[in-house]
Amino acid sequence: MDLAQLTSDLNALRDRASSAAVSAPDTAALDVIELDVLGKKGELTAILRGIGALPAEDRPRVGAIANEVRIAVEAAIGLARAQLGSAELATRLTAETVDVTTPGRPIRRGSLHPIVETARKIADVFAQFGFVVYEGPEVEDDVTNFQMLNIPPDHPARDLWDTLYLDMEGRLLRTHTSPGQIRVMHQERPPIRALLPGRCFRYEAVDASHASEFFQVEGLMIDEGTSMADLKGLLDQFAHAMFGAGRATRFRPGYYPFTEPSVAFDILCVICNGEKCPACSRTGWMTILGAGMVHPVVLRYGGIDPERYQGFAFGMGVERIANLRHAVGDLRQYMEDDLRFLGAFR
Ligand code: DAH
């Protein structure tokens, strides 16, 4: 191998590689050329191996030419890469265009459970009269669920609540939200306006109108000079907000151990408007809640002086209110997870 031969080999390589780069169809082909010519096992390296056979004074010249060839080939490849790259990018941009004007997939929205919706609506109505929402525990004790509500052990009034007892320490699942009255009295000083929504439990054989789990909303107001007229006025406002402004209401005498006097609060039947139908047991009226003036004994258990303060309380079943608002006939539907039922209250 002599200087002339090496020089012409190098020049030939440069011309071949440069024109291959110019005519390469894509950047992948350029990668191949780059590797074949400039790579560790490439042609340029192979030619340079021949340098060792040259006289020492010729070597720098060949080295310089080889370097020029490398730079020339790199430049040719670089130029071709830039041109092919932008062409390829343009192709991809057209092919992969996203049509941002296409309507999106609709997001399926859930809806509130009808019992939650009804409980919130109830709370909204009473909030307008200054009632604040509190919550008591679902696991109660016998003392708060019964005794402090003027229902002593072995009193026949206990038969009103079929109770699920948890243990011999007096723990039970609350049968109503009324023990929340006691908890609020222990926690707050009058004036008190409390609303207590929550889940209750009873030992029931489940059918269309009996559930072992259900929801109540309890109300409690305590202040100086609170009267039965305040109770009647408030409940009228409630009935009108829930069932229409013209809905007639009435108080009937009732019995609860924790109120005296006690009443049942009725609205004119929402089905027959008083014409007497099966839905109202042919009375023309529907009872929607129990209420009364808080018994002085209960106030005293709550740490409140009955000589100074009076109060009223009321308690309603949320399912009952929801049934009347949405014409639902079977309580069990509230506990099932049938989306056709639950989605109907949107
Ligand atoms: N706790 C009663 C029940 O579960 C409902 C009730 C009646 C609550 C009268 C009251 C009330 O606060 O004054 O049957």
Short mmCIF file of C-alpha atoms in Angstrom, two decimals, residues 13 31-49 70 73-74 77:
data_model
loop_
_atom_site.label_atom_id
_atom_site.label_comp_id
_atom_site.label_asym_id
_atom_site.label_seq_id
_atom_site.Cartn_x
_atom_site.Cartn_y
_atom_site.Cartn_z
CA LEU A 13 -14.82 6.45 -0.18
CA ASP A 31 -27.81 5.23 10.08
CA VAL A 32 -26.62 2.25 8.06
CA ILE A 33 -24.28 4.38 5.92
CA GLU A 34 -22.88 6.10 9.01
CA LEU A 35 -22.13 2.78 10.65
CA ASP A 36 -20.67 1.20 7.50
CA VAL A 37 -18.33 4.11 6.75
CA LEU A 38 -17.52 5.82 10.03
CA GLY A 39 -18.24 3.08 12.56
CA LYS A 40 -15.60 1.20 14.50
CA LYS A 41 -15.72 -1.63 12.01
CA GLY A 42 -16.40 0.75 9.11
CA GLU A 43 -14.55 1.27 5.86
CA LEU A 44 -12.67 4.39 6.92
CA THR A 45 -11.23 2.60 9.92
CA ALA A 46 -10.27 -0.32 7.68
CA ILE A 47 -8.42 1.98 5.27
CA LEU A 48 -6.60 3.75 8.10
CA ARG A 49 -5.30 0.44 9.29
CA ARG A 70 -14.55 11.97 7.88
CA VAL A 73 -18.97 12.32 5.07
CA GLU A 74 -20.33 13.47 8.44
CA ILE A 77 -24.95 12.57 6.32
#
